[in-house]
């Protein structure tokens, strides 16, 4: 793995990109990963895509009430998940980040359990689908309110700094989130007080239906970092290697005490905002086709093919394994059933206060 | 030691900072300046900038950062300079702090305290006089306490700091320096959820909390001159609140007047009153009467008239006695 930093340039005019859409390595330095490591990136992105496919299938079957598709974001998800130190660093995901959370280590079982409000959900069926969380993996349970997770990310980072734990907080969000007050107030605090936090914006230029041009007067997101006293990096979010390398560098810099950074990863959302959305009314097919040519999985496959490392057999095996894994997880979740009503009154506070005991009795008639 | 409410806040914070390395303070002007009310005076010099932190001017950042710090392992005591300014941080409070333990199924929690000077009578008008506790009480997942004396301030603040969930610690700013009390020097806590009977009586039960305790006690004194014996309950804790103490007293006496300077509609005492009616109607000799602030923004020119003064409370007492 990488030991030296590249000192990537902040505030570049063009997005940092090393693996282009025809699968050619165009950087002025050698690809710093072995074939095995590249295959690992590849299989992770494939896994994220298959997971996403499964979400869509389940929703169409009526087994999931709601889906926020992640297709197009796979490279960004894999890059962030592999750049951070699992179990040490803290991830603050938003609702589209199940690929990221799963690649970081959240099992398929935990994913499907949360999506279905299952008895097996580690969060006890408390939230609607697409709210990842894990104590073990330091994944701060996602919240529906956009950008609301960013101030606590800075708070966690401040604690990491004050207690000298050597950890980093990574806050992930979309372009829409950068208009919320919480984004500005949090990044301002981080820049003012040197919090070890990395802000990563997956800019797909759409906030549900609202185009980027209506979202901000800035040309880009990353340039806003200057106002907050930190470097901003402009990255091709369809290039898993470029995104990983930049994320890795800024995370390790934050860990060493240099301070926070903002990374803007340009991605594209192939699907609608959610299963409740009709994107045909606001997005053109032409634009979609253009971006599909930039597909993150495709370009890495092209590179690996050229290296003679990728084969169809390999791909089929991968798909089969992952599919089986997802099937198994789903089966277990379906068997277990919904989180019981008795659990509804727990975890408001550490101990159940008298009025909740009474309210529980009223509902459950004990 | 004889001390005021605000002196008690400083000394209690000092003790807790010394007792637990994870306790930190954050807010606007809490560091070098010692707080605009001097509620954190001297702590910056004693504990340094890593434990007593001056933040940017942003309640959203203060509350949100406190949530994060608490989740990660610190015990932050954050200050909102005036309760009236909590609103920029309101979403972090109700969406993050209040719901963290619940939405994470207990995987994460935020042991944090949010201190705020509240209440009117300081000639501050709209944005230096509010009592916004109803918003917090109505949000499941927040504890809300409101001490009215120096000795209660110490015990309740310690409980708040040691609690594993978010506690909003409201301070009656117009009483900050109004009362001096001999506060015990030992390390004691007062459980959250426990009211205090300030004086016993048989003719009417006066229930109040926070700044209004001053006018309530004055009223009780006036009543005793008229030969009317009032039982006075200081709720101290609003979420959760001490239903047992309230119902015991009111059931025994049969008449009650509830006093709170917050605006009338959905004033917290409405909740207490509704509970009294639901659970001990047969014991009541008169309907519970509320004496509250008005459903107006807090006026500057009528700084005193807005508050439930003894004359209004006495009128309500007369009503329940005559019923």
XYZ file of C-alpha atoms in Angstrom:
689
model
C 0.000 0.000 0.000
C 0.879 3.643 -0.265
C 3.516 4.980 2.067
C 4.409 8.344 0.605
C 2.127 11.267 -0.108
C 1.749 12.808 -3.521
C 1.141 16.323 -2.269
C -1.836 16.639 -4.526
C -2.579 20.155 -5.603
C -5.573 21.830 -4.075
C -7.923 24.069 -6.014
C -7.069 22.685 -9.462
C -9.050 23.949 -12.452
C -9.647 20.407 -13.666
C -10.621 17.427 -11.545
C -7.735 15.206 -10.481
C -8.023 12.064 -12.601
C -5.529 9.312 -13.414
C -7.554 6.484 -14.902
C -9.544 7.761 -17.840
C -12.764 6.442 -19.266
C -11.017 4.268 -21.852
C -9.125 2.510 -19.094
C -5.745 4.192 -19.597
C -3.493 5.279 -16.782
C -2.630 8.895 -17.631
C -0.876 10.073 -14.482
C 2.713 11.272 -14.535
C 3.576 8.705 -11.902
C 3.349 4.936 -11.848
C 0.147 3.234 -10.743
C 0.876 2.591 -7.058
C -1.214 -0.591 -6.779
C -0.576 -4.206 -7.606
C -2.938 -6.195 -9.794
C -4.380 -7.841 -6.705
C -5.037 -4.479 -5.139
C -6.708 -3.277 -8.326
C -8.831 -6.395 -8.486
C -9.819 -5.643 -4.923
C -10.996 -2.159 -5.912
C -12.826 -3.694 -8.843
C -14.606 -6.368 -6.864
C -15.608 -3.817 -4.221
C -17.184 -1.536 -6.812
C -18.928 -4.497 -8.383
C -20.197 -5.478 -4.967
C -21.609 -1.980 -4.405
C -23.352 -2.137 -7.766
C -24.816 -5.574 -7.123
C -26.045 -4.404 -3.759
C -27.704 -1.473 -5.449
C -29.278 -3.767 -8.073
C -30.657 -5.866 -5.265
C -32.150 -2.804 -3.574
C -34.006 -1.937 -6.781
C -35.224 -5.520 -7.230
C -36.499 -5.725 -3.680
C -38.293 -2.443 -4.027
C -40.029 -3.568 -7.220
C -41.062 -6.768 -5.441
C -42.632 -4.674 -2.725
C -40.160 -5.910 -0.114
C -38.558 -2.539 0.446
C -40.680 0.521 1.038
C -38.040 2.951 -0.149
C -34.729 2.951 -2.003
C -32.099 5.627 -2.594
C -30.082 4.181 -5.506
C -26.319 4.604 -5.502
C -25.415 3.520 -9.047
C -22.808 5.913 -10.422
C -21.372 6.579 -6.942
C -19.516 3.276 -6.584
C -15.990 4.607 -7.051
C -16.521 7.368 -4.523
C -17.974 4.911 -2.012
C -15.161 2.418 -2.419
C -12.496 5.127 -2.408
C -13.667 6.617 0.877
C -14.216 3.261 2.555
C -10.758 1.997 1.622
C -8.928 5.245 2.358
C -10.087 5.479 5.951
C -8.855 3.197 8.714
C -11.622 0.752 9.504
C -12.555 0.531 13.151
C -10.436 3.546 14.036
C -11.765 6.427 12.003
C -15.389 7.537 12.220
C -17.657 7.739 9.196
C -20.601 10.126 9.020
C -22.596 8.860 6.032
C -25.681 10.286 4.421
C -28.664 8.315 3.109
C -27.130 7.284 -0.210
C -23.961 5.838 1.358
C -24.873 2.174 1.830
C -22.196 1.178 -0.674
C -19.630 3.029 1.409
C -20.843 1.511 4.660
C -20.996 -2.011 3.258
C -17.493 -1.814 1.783
C -16.239 -0.443 5.103
C -17.507 -3.627 6.699
C -21.220 -3.340 7.419
C -22.458 -6.837 6.610
C -25.206 -7.538 4.108
C -27.233 -8.842 7.025
C -26.941 -5.565 8.899
C -27.772 -3.652 5.721
C -30.923 -5.615 4.917
C -31.948 -5.711 8.563
C -31.898 -1.925 8.755
C -33.678 -1.570 5.421
C -36.560 -3.733 6.557
C -36.974 -2.607 10.156
C -36.074 -6.135 11.127
C -35.739 -7.684 14.550
C -32.112 -8.264 13.546
C -31.471 -4.567 12.973
C -28.743 -3.355 15.362
C -30.722 -0.120 15.493
C -33.872 -2.024 16.487
C -35.964 -1.000 13.493
C -36.065 2.610 14.527
C -35.593 4.286 11.155
C -36.821 4.065 7.591
C -34.532 2.477 4.977
C -31.166 3.947 4.041
C -29.873 4.987 7.445
C -26.649 3.076 8.039
C -25.048 2.892 11.459
C -22.613 0.732 13.360
C -21.017 1.091 16.753
C -18.323 -1.448 15.961
C -17.309 0.254 12.720
C -17.749 3.786 14.075
C -20.431 4.579 11.531
C -22.457 7.388 13.085
C -26.069 6.443 12.524
C -27.364 8.438 9.569
C -30.076 11.022 9.975
C -32.668 12.025 7.393
C -32.143 15.762 7.833
C -29.687 16.868 5.183
C -26.289 18.061 6.430
C -27.367 17.626 10.054
C -24.627 15.043 10.571
C -21.853 17.429 9.710
C -21.686 19.471 12.950
C -21.467 16.334 15.101
C -18.719 15.069 12.780
C -16.748 18.164 13.699
C -17.546 17.636 17.372
C -16.267 14.073 17.205
C -13.140 15.344 15.454
C -12.618 17.962 18.180
C -12.828 15.231 20.785
C -10.336 13.143 18.801
C -7.999 16.133 18.793
C -8.443 17.056 22.453
C -7.994 13.477 23.597
C -5.182 12.852 21.137
C -6.605 9.597 19.834
C -5.039 9.653 16.356
C -8.436 9.190 14.744
C -10.058 11.096 11.899
C -13.709 11.891 11.205
C -14.996 11.660 7.639
C -18.230 13.465 6.796
C -19.875 12.413 3.526
C -22.657 14.365 1.823
C -24.004 15.497 -1.542
C -24.005 18.848 -3.309
C -27.413 19.796 -1.934
C -26.114 19.537 1.601
C -23.616 22.308 0.964
C -26.435 24.853 0.949
C -27.595 24.029 4.460
C -26.460 26.201 7.339
C -25.157 23.143 9.132
C -22.546 22.576 6.426
C -21.213 26.091 6.656
C -21.299 26.331 10.401
C -19.553 23.004 10.792
C -16.825 23.509 8.208
C -16.241 26.975 9.576
C -15.736 25.604 13.068
C -13.419 22.887 11.782
C -11.281 25.356 9.876
C -11.183 27.830 12.763
C -10.164 25.267 15.362
C -8.178 22.686 13.367
C -10.443 19.689 13.750
C -9.144 16.418 12.193
C -12.114 15.977 9.873
C -12.325 15.367 6.134
C -15.395 16.664 4.361
C -16.163 14.703 1.198
C -18.856 15.951 -1.139
C -20.161 13.524 -3.728
C -21.267 16.101 -6.242
C -23.711 14.535 -8.692
C -25.095 17.956 -9.589
C -28.620 17.105 -8.531
C -30.422 17.589 -5.263
C -33.435 15.450 -6.078
C -34.428 17.534 -9.116
C -32.669 20.812 -8.383
C -29.713 21.426 -10.647
C -26.322 22.438 -9.299
C -26.595 25.815 -10.981
C -29.580 26.644 -8.776
C -27.831 25.292 -5.701
C -24.859 27.619 -5.539
C -23.303 30.620 -7.235
C -19.917 28.939 -7.082
C -18.558 27.035 -10.061
C -17.490 24.215 -7.794
C -17.901 23.001 -4.231
C -14.264 22.495 -3.361
C -13.405 26.154 -3.958
C -15.519 27.035 -0.931
C -12.840 25.436 1.228
C -10.702 28.518 0.812
C -13.260 30.582 2.709
C -13.044 28.151 5.614
C -9.290 28.039 5.921
C -8.522 24.644 4.475
C -7.462 23.064 1.159
C -10.158 21.979 -1.283
C -9.557 19.125 -3.710
C -11.304 18.630 -7.026
C -11.448 14.957 -7.954
C -12.898 12.733 -10.662
C -15.280 10.687 -8.554
C -15.626 8.100 -11.323
C -11.920 7.255 -10.941
C -11.650 5.047 -7.876
C -7.871 5.303 -7.788
C -7.632 9.081 -7.971
C -10.374 9.467 -5.394
C -8.790 6.902 -3.108
C -5.344 8.478 -3.345
C -6.602 11.970 -2.616
C -8.809 10.786 0.251
C -5.957 8.772 1.718
C -3.641 11.745 1.610
C -6.021 14.196 3.244
C -7.089 11.669 5.866
C -3.520 10.937 6.889
C -2.702 14.645 6.896
C -5.630 15.249 9.216
C -4.441 12.401 11.392
C -0.992 13.908 11.667
C -2.454 17.176 12.928
C -2.293 19.323 9.803
C -6.029 20.002 9.920
C -9.231 19.498 7.933
C -9.808 19.360 4.173
C -12.699 19.374 1.724
C -12.814 16.955 -1.194
C -15.264 17.346 -4.042
C -15.718 14.118 -5.987
C -17.573 14.521 -9.262
C -19.977 11.639 -9.701
C -23.264 11.000 -11.429
C -26.488 9.540 -10.166
C -27.765 7.072 -12.754
C -31.026 6.488 -10.961
C -33.678 8.809 -9.593
C -33.191 10.446 -6.197
C -35.249 7.638 -4.728
C -37.906 5.105 -5.552
C -40.433 7.849 -4.873
C -38.951 10.083 -7.547
C -39.558 10.359 -11.312
C -36.364 11.737 -12.818
C -37.669 11.723 -16.383
C -39.239 15.104 -15.762
C -35.959 16.827 -14.990
C -33.055 14.841 -16.454
C -32.104 14.058 -20.053
C -31.262 10.624 -21.414
C -28.376 12.168 -23.359
C -26.714 13.339 -20.174
C -27.160 9.904 -18.637
C -25.598 8.188 -21.649
C -22.664 10.573 -21.567
C -21.920 9.768 -17.949
C -22.357 6.038 -18.361
C -19.372 6.179 -20.685
C -17.444 7.424 -17.648
C -18.627 4.508 -15.541
C -16.168 3.737 -12.738
C -16.470 -0.034 -12.986
C -16.186 -0.035 -16.773
C -12.981 1.958 -16.901
C -11.209 -0.179 -14.355
C -12.381 -3.275 -16.178
C -10.942 -1.893 -19.416
C -7.615 -1.272 -17.676
C -7.555 -4.743 -16.141
C -8.477 -6.279 -19.492
C -5.580 -4.517 -21.133
C -3.352 -5.911 -18.396
C -4.709 -9.373 -19.095
C -5.895 -9.676 -15.522
C -9.642 -9.543 -15.916
C -11.660 -12.413 -17.297
C -15.360 -13.081 -17.743
C -14.994 -16.197 -15.620
C -13.585 -14.119 -12.785
C -16.452 -11.686 -13.083
C -19.032 -14.467 -13.110
C -17.514 -16.052 -10.014
C -17.506 -12.733 -8.228
C -21.116 -12.058 -9.144
C -22.179 -15.523 -8.076
C -20.451 -15.264 -4.691
C -21.845 -11.859 -3.934
C -25.317 -12.819 -5.087
C -25.270 -15.866 -2.831
C -24.096 -13.763 0.083
C -26.916 -11.295 -0.421
C -29.441 -14.116 -0.780
C -28.324 -15.674 2.498
C -28.528 -12.406 4.339
C -31.973 -11.665 2.982
C -33.243 -15.071 3.986
C -32.124 -14.622 7.578
C -33.682 -11.184 7.728
C -36.968 -12.369 6.290
C -37.121 -15.228 8.757
C -36.584 -12.987 11.770
C -39.484 -10.633 11.113
C -40.134 -7.058 12.231
C -38.712 -5.393 15.338
C -41.250 -6.000 18.137
C -43.527 -3.262 19.425
C -42.159 -3.748 22.945
C -38.926 -2.149 21.763
C -40.626 1.092 20.815
C -40.283 2.672 24.246
C -36.624 1.824 24.859
C -33.621 4.068 24.206
C -35.393 7.407 24.575
C -33.148 7.730 27.609
C -30.702 5.298 29.220
C -33.417 4.272 31.703
C -37.133 4.237 30.985
C -38.811 7.101 32.877
C -42.135 6.663 34.641
C -44.227 8.381 31.992
C -42.940 6.042 29.285
C -43.591 3.010 31.452
C -47.182 4.226 31.706
C -47.439 4.947 27.999
C -46.061 1.524 27.177
C -48.664 -0.050 29.463
C -51.364 1.908 27.708
C -50.336 0.585 24.292
C -49.475 -2.960 25.244
C -52.094 -3.273 27.948
C -50.047 -5.071 30.556
C -20.730 28.719 51.455
C -22.996 31.715 50.899
C -23.374 32.115 47.187
C -25.686 33.292 44.434
C -27.026 31.132 41.619
C -24.409 32.315 39.156
C -21.589 31.843 41.662
C -22.908 28.333 42.210
C -22.729 27.651 38.501
C -19.057 28.649 38.392
C -18.128 26.650 41.464
C -20.047 23.584 40.363
C -18.439 23.644 36.929
C -15.059 24.040 38.619
C -15.694 20.980 40.792
C -16.871 18.881 37.867
C -13.937 19.946 35.668
C -11.626 18.858 38.469
C -13.478 15.620 39.130
C -13.706 14.320 35.551
C -11.085 14.950 32.872
C -13.674 14.420 30.179
C -15.821 17.359 31.243
C -15.297 20.313 28.903
C -17.005 23.640 28.499
C -17.786 25.344 25.219
C -19.706 28.361 24.038
C -19.387 31.987 23.004
C -17.265 34.047 25.380
C -17.091 31.297 27.980
C -13.303 31.185 27.857
C -11.267 34.321 28.253
C -14.191 36.497 29.222
C -15.605 33.993 31.691
C -19.063 34.245 30.133
C -21.194 37.348 29.623
C -22.842 36.632 32.976
C -19.529 35.459 34.466
C -20.969 31.970 34.783
C -17.598 30.492 33.793
C -15.361 33.083 35.402
C -11.806 31.948 36.111
C -12.209 28.515 34.554
C -10.257 29.300 31.402
C -7.271 30.452 33.437
C -7.451 27.381 35.633
C -8.135 24.654 33.059
C -6.851 26.091 29.789
C -8.220 26.406 26.250
C -8.552 22.657 25.683
C -11.150 22.337 28.407
C -12.837 25.727 28.339
C -13.380 26.550 24.688
C -14.430 29.754 22.990
C -16.433 28.797 19.907
C -17.340 30.701 16.750
C -20.623 32.593 16.882
C -22.878 29.724 15.902
C -25.368 27.900 18.066
C -25.643 25.232 15.380
C -21.933 24.612 15.709
C -22.060 24.722 19.507
C -24.897 22.255 19.872
C -23.760 20.026 16.997
C -20.183 19.929 18.207
C -21.393 19.151 21.716
C -23.319 16.183 20.336
C -20.197 14.930 18.605
C -17.902 15.517 21.554
C -20.297 13.712 23.844
C -20.742 10.812 21.440
C -16.993 10.320 21.203
C -16.293 10.319 24.932
C -16.169 13.845 26.335
C -18.789 15.279 28.692
C -19.424 18.706 27.206
C -21.255 21.441 29.066
C -22.195 23.811 26.276
C -23.578 27.260 26.835
C -26.171 29.093 24.795
C -25.624 32.712 25.721
C -29.325 33.482 26.039
C -32.057 30.856 25.671
C -33.503 33.144 22.995
C -30.546 32.234 20.761
C -30.968 28.499 20.923
C -32.909 28.481 17.664
C -30.011 28.343 15.203
C -28.971 25.264 17.129
C -32.500 23.945 17.495
C -32.261 21.360 14.758
C -29.054 19.945 16.164
C -30.842 19.749 19.499
C -34.058 18.122 18.387
C -32.790 16.099 15.448
C -29.366 15.051 16.655
C -29.094 15.287 20.422
C -32.641 14.209 21.221
C -32.807 11.322 18.794
C -29.320 9.876 18.746
C -29.766 7.097 21.263
C -33.153 6.151 19.885
C -32.363 6.132 16.172
C -29.126 4.230 16.733
C -30.868 1.581 18.831
C -28.651 2.520 21.749
C -25.396 2.235 19.781
C -24.639 5.931 20.248
C -25.613 8.417 22.935
C -24.790 11.995 23.777
C -24.073 12.753 27.444
C -24.166 16.521 27.098
C -25.505 19.486 29.005
C -26.826 22.610 27.347
C -26.902 25.518 29.791
C -28.935 28.588 29.007
C -29.882 31.710 30.939
C -33.631 32.131 30.437
C -36.601 34.206 31.517
C -37.612 37.847 31.553
C -37.557 40.769 33.923
C -34.140 42.010 32.783
C -35.320 44.747 30.393
C -34.073 42.682 27.460
C -37.176 42.512 25.305
C -37.859 39.884 22.656
C -34.507 38.167 22.532
C -33.166 38.284 26.052
C -36.264 37.185 27.973
C -37.698 34.000 26.518
C -38.503 30.768 28.258
C -38.544 28.219 25.430
C -38.771 25.067 27.560
C -42.027 23.869 25.966
C -40.200 23.217 22.689
C -37.673 21.029 24.488
C -40.167 19.194 26.688
C -42.237 18.381 23.618
C -39.222 16.760 21.955
C -38.758 13.188 23.175
C -35.170 12.478 24.107
C -34.302 15.697 25.931
C -34.284 16.139 29.680
C -35.176 19.602 30.902
C -34.417 20.989 34.341
C -34.798 24.421 35.840
C -33.345 25.201 39.270
C -34.504 28.279 41.173
C -32.086 28.320 44.117
C -28.305 28.116 44.507
C -28.414 24.820 46.380
C -30.666 23.250 43.763
C -28.449 24.644 41.033
C -25.467 22.740 42.387
C -27.186 19.396 42.843
C -29.078 19.522 39.568
C -26.130 20.707 37.482
C -24.025 17.853 38.831
C -26.776 15.395 37.980
C -27.027 16.869 34.510
C -23.301 16.546 33.895
C -23.284 12.953 35.087
C -26.357 11.983 33.093
C -25.772 9.870 29.982
C -28.351 11.744 27.931
C -28.785 15.354 26.765
C -29.938 17.623 29.574
C -31.074 21.183 29.067
C -30.156 23.181 32.127
C -32.175 26.356 32.241
C -31.074 29.140 34.554
C -33.400 31.905 35.794
C -31.192 34.853 34.884
C -33.181 37.487 36.742
C -32.466 35.513 39.909
C -28.774 35.050 39.112
C -27.679 37.471 41.793
C -30.974 38.014 43.593
C -30.669 35.260 46.158
C -27.751 34.264 48.328
C -27.962 30.873 50.001
C -25.673 28.849 52.192
C -24.906 26.001 49.785
C -23.451 22.817 51.291
C -19.818 22.280 50.379
C -19.971 18.552 49.819
C -20.368 16.808 46.488
C -24.093 16.114 46.229
C -26.563 15.535 43.429
C -30.295 16.054 43.177
C -32.060 13.432 41.057
C -33.584 14.651 37.825
C -37.361 14.191 37.989
C -37.784 15.222 41.606
C -39.803 18.240 42.720
C -39.342 20.045 46.035
C -42.008 21.155 48.464
C -40.748 24.558 49.519
C -43.357 25.018 52.174
C -46.302 22.991 53.376
C -49.873 24.234 53.502
C -53.504 23.196 53.437
C -55.626 25.706 51.549
C -54.116 25.853 48.099
C -51.162 24.324 46.254
C -48.991 26.759 44.288
C -46.937 24.986 41.632
C -44.159 26.764 39.767
C -40.561 26.590 38.568
C -37.661 28.753 37.491
C -37.825 32.543 37.791
C -41.511 32.496 38.699
C -40.646 30.800 41.988
C -39.743 34.245 43.301
C -43.210 35.684 42.680
C -44.796 32.446 43.867
C -42.995 32.552 47.204
C -43.904 36.211 47.575
C -47.523 35.316 46.959
C -47.378 32.542 49.540
C -46.061 35.055 52.066
C -48.854 37.508 51.219
C -51.431 34.716 51.564
C -50.183 33.702 54.987
C -50.710 37.298 56.123
C -54.322 36.831 55.025
C -54.530 33.596 57.006
C -54.431 31.395 53.932
C -51.955 28.533 54.068
C -50.327 27.691 50.747
C -48.327 24.606 49.875
C -45.598 25.578 47.410
C -44.098 23.079 45.007
C -40.985 23.899 42.989
C -41.067 21.448 40.090
C -37.300 21.785 39.418
C -37.562 19.127 36.719
C -39.835 19.514 33.705
C -38.913 16.473 31.671
C -39.287 14.145 33.397
C -41.435 15.801 36.047
C -42.476 14.622 39.487
C -46.085 13.616 39.026
C -46.315 11.802 42.363
C -45.382 14.815 44.494
C -47.789 17.051 42.603
C -50.731 14.649 42.704
C -50.215 13.847 46.390
C -50.317 17.496 47.386
C -53.149 18.519 45.092
C -55.284 15.490 45.976
C -54.879 16.302 49.647
C -55.571 20.022 49.351
C -58.051 20.009 46.445
C -57.158 23.407 44.987
C -54.170 24.449 42.895
C -52.771 27.396 40.970
C -49.939 26.799 38.517
C -47.533 29.610 37.679
C -45.077 29.927 34.814
C -43.877 33.023 32.947
C -43.674 31.293 29.553
C -46.346 32.171 26.997
C -49.815 30.899 27.824
C -50.552 28.445 25.025
C -48.911 25.093 25.656
C -47.184 26.455 28.691
C -45.740 23.482 30.520
C -48.171 23.964 33.392
C -50.933 23.010 30.939
C -49.441 19.529 30.886
C -49.414 19.415 34.686
C -52.974 20.704 34.824
C -54.256 18.159 32.289
C -52.598 15.362 34.226
C -54.157 16.549 37.489
C -57.610 16.576 35.868
C -57.171 13.143 34.284
C -55.927 11.417 37.388
C -57.436 13.050 40.486
C -60.567 14.842 39.302
C -62.637 13.529 42.200
C -60.273 15.069 44.721
C -60.481 18.532 43.177
C -62.593 21.227 44.788
C -61.923 23.669 41.931
C -60.430 23.513 38.450
C -56.647 23.990 38.327
C -55.919 27.618 37.397
C -52.942 28.690 35.329
C -51.192 32.043 35.702
C -48.783 32.486 32.845
C -47.023 34.860 30.522
C -48.993 36.132 27.541
C -49.170 34.931 23.966
C -47.126 37.872 22.788
C -43.444 38.222 22.072
C -41.722 39.538 25.159
C -42.247 43.330 25.290
C -39.573 45.743 26.385
C -41.769 48.448 27.882
C -43.902 45.959 29.821
C -40.932 44.009 31.098
C -42.476 43.619 34.570
C -46.150 43.456 33.600
C -45.571 40.467 31.322
C -44.478 38.310 34.234
C -47.015 36.574 36.510
C -46.819 39.004 39.405
C -48.270 38.293 42.871
C -51.418 40.332 42.111
C -52.346 38.009 39.240
C -51.504 34.918 41.245
C -53.582 36.168 44.181
C -56.554 36.692 41.867
C -56.275 33.112 40.680
C -56.000 31.835 44.246
C -59.132 33.782 45.137
C -60.943 32.146 42.210
C -60.110 28.619 43.326
C -60.931 29.381 46.942
C -64.292 30.870 45.959
C -65.218 28.098 43.500
